[in-house]
Coordinates of C-alpha atoms in Angstrom, one line a residue:
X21 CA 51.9 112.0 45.3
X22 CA 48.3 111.9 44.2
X23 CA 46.6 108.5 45.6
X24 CA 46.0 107.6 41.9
X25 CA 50.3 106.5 42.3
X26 CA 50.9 103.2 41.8
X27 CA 52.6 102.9 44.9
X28 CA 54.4 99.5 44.8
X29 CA 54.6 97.7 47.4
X30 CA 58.4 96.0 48.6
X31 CA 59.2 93.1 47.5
X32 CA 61.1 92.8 50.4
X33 CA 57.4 93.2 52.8
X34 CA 55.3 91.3 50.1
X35 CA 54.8 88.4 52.5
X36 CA 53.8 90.9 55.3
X37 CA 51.4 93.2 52.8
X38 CA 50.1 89.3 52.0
X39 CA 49.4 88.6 55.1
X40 CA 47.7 92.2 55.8
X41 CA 45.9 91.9 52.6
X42 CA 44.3 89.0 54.0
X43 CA 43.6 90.2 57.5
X44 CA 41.9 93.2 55.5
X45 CA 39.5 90.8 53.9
X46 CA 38.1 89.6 57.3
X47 CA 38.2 92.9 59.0
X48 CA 34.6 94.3 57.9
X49 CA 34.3 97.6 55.3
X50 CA 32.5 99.9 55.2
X51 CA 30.8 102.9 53.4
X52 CA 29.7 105.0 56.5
X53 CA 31.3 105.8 59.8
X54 CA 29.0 103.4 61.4
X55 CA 31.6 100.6 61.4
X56 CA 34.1 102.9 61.6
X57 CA 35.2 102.2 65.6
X58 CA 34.9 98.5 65.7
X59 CA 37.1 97.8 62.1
X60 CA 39.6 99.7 64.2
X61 CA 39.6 97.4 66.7
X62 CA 40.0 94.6 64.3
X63 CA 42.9 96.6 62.7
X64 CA 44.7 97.7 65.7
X65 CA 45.4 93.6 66.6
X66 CA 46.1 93.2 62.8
X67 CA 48.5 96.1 62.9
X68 CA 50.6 95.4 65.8
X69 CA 50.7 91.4 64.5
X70 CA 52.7 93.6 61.7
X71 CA 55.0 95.2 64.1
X72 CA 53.4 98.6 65.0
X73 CA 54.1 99.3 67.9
X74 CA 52.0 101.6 70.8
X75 CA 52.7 105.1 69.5
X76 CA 51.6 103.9 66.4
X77 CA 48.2 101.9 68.3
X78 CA 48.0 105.0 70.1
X79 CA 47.7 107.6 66.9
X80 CA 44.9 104.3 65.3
X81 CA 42.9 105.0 68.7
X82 CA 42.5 109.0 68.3
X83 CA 41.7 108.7 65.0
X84 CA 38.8 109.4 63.3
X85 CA 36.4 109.0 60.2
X86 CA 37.5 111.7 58.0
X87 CA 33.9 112.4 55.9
X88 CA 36.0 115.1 54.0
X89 CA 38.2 112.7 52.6
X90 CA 35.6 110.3 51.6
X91 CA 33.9 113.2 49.7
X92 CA 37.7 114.2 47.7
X93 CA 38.1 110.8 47.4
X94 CA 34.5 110.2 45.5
X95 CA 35.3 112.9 43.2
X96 CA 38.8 112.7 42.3
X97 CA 38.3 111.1 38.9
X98 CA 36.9 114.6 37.9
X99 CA 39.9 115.9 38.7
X100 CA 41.8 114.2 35.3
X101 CA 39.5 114.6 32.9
X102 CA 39.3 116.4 30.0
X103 CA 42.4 116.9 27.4
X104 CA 46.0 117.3 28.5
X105 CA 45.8 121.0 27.5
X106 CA 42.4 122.1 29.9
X107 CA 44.1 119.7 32.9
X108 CA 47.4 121.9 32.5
X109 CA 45.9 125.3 32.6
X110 CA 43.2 124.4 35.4
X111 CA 46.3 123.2 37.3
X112 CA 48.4 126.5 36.4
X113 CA 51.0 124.7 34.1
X114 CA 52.5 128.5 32.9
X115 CA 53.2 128.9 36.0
X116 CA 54.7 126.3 37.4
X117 CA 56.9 126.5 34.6
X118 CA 57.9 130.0 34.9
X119 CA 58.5 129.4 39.0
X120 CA 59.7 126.3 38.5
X121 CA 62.8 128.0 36.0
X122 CA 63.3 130.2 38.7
X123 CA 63.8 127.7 41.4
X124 CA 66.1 125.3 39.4
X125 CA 68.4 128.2 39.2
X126 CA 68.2 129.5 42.3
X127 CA 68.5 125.7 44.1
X128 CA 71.0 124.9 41.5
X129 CA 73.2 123.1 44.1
X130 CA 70.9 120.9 45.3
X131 CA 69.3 119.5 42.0
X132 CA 73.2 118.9 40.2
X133 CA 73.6 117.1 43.5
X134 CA 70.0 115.2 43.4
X135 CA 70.9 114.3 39.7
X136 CA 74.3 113.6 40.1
X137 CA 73.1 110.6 42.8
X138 CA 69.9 109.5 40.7
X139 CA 70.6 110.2 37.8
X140 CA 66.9 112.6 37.5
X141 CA 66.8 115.6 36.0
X142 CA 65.7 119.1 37.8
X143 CA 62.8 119.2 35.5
X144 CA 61.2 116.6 36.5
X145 CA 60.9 116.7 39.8
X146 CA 60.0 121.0 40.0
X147 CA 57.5 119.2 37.6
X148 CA 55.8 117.5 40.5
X149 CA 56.8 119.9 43.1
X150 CA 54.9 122.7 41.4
X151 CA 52.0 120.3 40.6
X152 CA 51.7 118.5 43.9
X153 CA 52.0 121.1 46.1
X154 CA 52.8 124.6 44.5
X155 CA 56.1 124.5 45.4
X156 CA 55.4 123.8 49.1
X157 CA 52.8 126.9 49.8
X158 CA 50.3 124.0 50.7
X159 CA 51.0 120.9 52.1
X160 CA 47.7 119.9 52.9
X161 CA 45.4 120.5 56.1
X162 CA 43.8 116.8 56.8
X163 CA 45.1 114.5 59.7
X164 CA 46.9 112.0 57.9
X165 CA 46.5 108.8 59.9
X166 CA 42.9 109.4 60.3
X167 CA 42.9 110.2 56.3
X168 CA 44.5 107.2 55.5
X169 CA 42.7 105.1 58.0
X170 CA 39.1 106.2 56.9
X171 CA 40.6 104.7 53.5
X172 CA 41.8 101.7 54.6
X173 CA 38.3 101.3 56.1
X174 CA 36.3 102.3 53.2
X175 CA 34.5 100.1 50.7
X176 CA 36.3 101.5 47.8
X177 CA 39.8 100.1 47.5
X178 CA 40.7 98.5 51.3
X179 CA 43.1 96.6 49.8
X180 CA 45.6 99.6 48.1
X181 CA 45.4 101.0 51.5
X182 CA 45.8 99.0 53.8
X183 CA 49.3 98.6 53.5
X184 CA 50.0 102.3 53.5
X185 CA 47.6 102.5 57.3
X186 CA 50.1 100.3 58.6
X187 CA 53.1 102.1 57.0
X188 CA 51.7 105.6 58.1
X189 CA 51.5 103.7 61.9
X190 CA 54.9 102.6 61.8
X191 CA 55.9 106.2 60.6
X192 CA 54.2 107.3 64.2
X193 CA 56.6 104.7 66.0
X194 CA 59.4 105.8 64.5
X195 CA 59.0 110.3 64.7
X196 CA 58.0 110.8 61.2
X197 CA 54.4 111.7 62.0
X198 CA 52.6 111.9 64.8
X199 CA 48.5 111.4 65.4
X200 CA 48.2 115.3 64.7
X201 CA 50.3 115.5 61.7
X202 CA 47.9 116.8 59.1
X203 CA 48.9 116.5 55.0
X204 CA 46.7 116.1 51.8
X205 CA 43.2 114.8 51.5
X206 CA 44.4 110.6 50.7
X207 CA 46.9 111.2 53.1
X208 CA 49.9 111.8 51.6
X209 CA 52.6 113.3 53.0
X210 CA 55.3 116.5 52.6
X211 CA 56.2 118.6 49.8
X212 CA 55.8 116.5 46.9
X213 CA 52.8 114.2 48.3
X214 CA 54.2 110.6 49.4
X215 CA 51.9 107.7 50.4
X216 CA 53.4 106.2 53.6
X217 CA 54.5 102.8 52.4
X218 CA 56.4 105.1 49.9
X219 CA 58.0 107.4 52.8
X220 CA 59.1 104.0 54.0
X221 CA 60.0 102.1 51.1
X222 CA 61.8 105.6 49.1
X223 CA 62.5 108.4 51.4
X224 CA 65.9 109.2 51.8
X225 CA 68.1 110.6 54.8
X226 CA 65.7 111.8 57.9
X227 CA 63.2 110.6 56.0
X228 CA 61.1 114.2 56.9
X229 CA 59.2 115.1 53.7
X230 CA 58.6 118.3 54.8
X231 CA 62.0 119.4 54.2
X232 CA 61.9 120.1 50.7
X233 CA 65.8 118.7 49.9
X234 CA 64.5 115.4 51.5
X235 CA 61.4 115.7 49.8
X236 CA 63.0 116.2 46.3
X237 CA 66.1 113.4 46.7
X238 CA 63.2 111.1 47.9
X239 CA 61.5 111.3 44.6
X240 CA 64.3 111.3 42.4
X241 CA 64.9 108.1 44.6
X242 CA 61.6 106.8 43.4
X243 CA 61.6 107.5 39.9
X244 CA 65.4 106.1 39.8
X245 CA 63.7 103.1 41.2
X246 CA 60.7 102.9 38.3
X247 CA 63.1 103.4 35.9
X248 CA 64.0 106.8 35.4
X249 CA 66.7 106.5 32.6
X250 CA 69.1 109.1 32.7
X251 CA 69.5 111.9 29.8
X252 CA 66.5 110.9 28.1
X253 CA 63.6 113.3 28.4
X254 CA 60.8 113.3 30.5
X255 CA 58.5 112.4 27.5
X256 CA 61.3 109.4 27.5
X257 CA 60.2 108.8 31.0
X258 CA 56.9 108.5 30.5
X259 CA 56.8 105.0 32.2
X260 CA 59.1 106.3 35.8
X261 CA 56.3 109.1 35.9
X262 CA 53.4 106.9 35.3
X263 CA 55.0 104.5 38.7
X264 CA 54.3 108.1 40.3
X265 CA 50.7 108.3 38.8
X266 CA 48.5 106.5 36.5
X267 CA 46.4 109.3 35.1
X268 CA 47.4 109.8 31.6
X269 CA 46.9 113.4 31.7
X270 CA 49.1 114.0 35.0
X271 CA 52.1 112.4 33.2
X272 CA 51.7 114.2 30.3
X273 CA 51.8 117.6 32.0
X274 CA 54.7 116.6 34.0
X275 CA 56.7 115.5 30.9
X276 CA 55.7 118.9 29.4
X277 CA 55.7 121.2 32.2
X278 CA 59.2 119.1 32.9
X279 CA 60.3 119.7 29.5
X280 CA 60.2 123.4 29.3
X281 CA 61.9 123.7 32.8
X282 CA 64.7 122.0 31.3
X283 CA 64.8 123.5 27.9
X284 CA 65.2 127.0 29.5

């Protein structure tokens, strides 16, 4: 999932993600590394007050300021512009559609299952798949709690993640990741790009992203859960795939690119 996703929060933590909201304003920004070191200091007392516990501290202490990130993460806007139909072909919409009519037939099993549970249609989510991460052929090369830390840290928007630094901690306590695990440039995670309040609030069975079944129920789980209504189109859908990302042009593409799988 691109960082531009919505990325609710649960209701269910909203007094916790308060509470860290507010520790976040005291903790000092920053738009360097300089500060980088003592904010995590500051962080690692807010983060175990909010139940991390010391694999979790651990992975905060080894990580560090990811520059890279902070450079993706400066031009990302770039990324969405233009019209629907130059953001499609620079993202290889053709074929994502033609692999993605492949796959559907070939996983057939799995996505009557995955539909029969949500209620989501294969489309949809081969949609993403082939958009997020080309069908799995790359998952990303960044270290995510460093990634997703740096973020946390920086300037820009401490307070959408925040929440998803402590998630992607308490995903260390519990085996999901570990401090080396390495994903996409905002730090999200597995073959269809989760933030890690998202692995924790939506992912489904073993919770492992990289497996691509786990990956796929997991975001049928989340559209379900923004709405998804079932046998309406994707174009239908538009609001589920906007809960997924905000970037007009990304949900149109998906709704198209979604809508061609499906109409084969």
């Amino acid at each position: 999932m691109a960082f531009f996703a919505k990325a609710k929060i649960l209701a269910a933590a909203a007094s916790m993600m308060l509470a860290a909201a507010t520790a976040a304003q005291a903790a000092q920004c920053g738009n360097t590394g300089a500060g980088f070191e003592a904010w995590k200091a500051e962080f690692a007392a807010e983060a175990r007050a909010n139940g991390v516990g010391s694999k979790g501290l651990a992975a905060l202490a080894s990580a560090t300021y990811a520059k890279r990130t902070i450079a993706a993460d400066r031009a990302v806007h770039k990324a969405f512009g233009g019209s629907v139909e130059a953001f499609m072909k620079r993202r290889g919409a053709s074929t994502i559609i033609s692999k993605g009519r492949s796959l559907k037939k070939s996983n057939a099993a799995l996505f009557d299952k995955i539909e029969r549970t949500y209620g989501v249609s294969p489309g949809v989510l081969l949609a993403i798949w082939g958009m997020e991460t080309g069908f799995g052929s790359f998952l990303g090369k960044q270290n995510t709690v460093s990634a997703i830390v740096t973020l946390a840290y920086d300037c820009r928007r401490p307070e959408f993640f925040y929440p998803h630094a402590v998630a992607a901690l308490k995903l260390v306590d519990r085996g999901a990741l570990s401090a080396s695990s390495v994903g996409a440039m905002h730090g999200e995670i597995g073959h269809t790009q989760f933030l890690p309040g998202n692995v924790l609030k939506y992912g489904v069975g073993s919770g492992n992203l990289r497996d691509k079944a786990t990956a796929l129920a997991s975001t049928a789980n989340f559209l379900k859960a923004h709405g998804w209504q079932p046998g309406a189109s994707a174009q239908a859908n538009l609001g589920a795939i906007a809960g997924w990302n905000d970037a007009s042009n990304y949900q149109q593409a998906i709704a198209r690119i979604a809508t061609a799988i499906d109409g084969d």
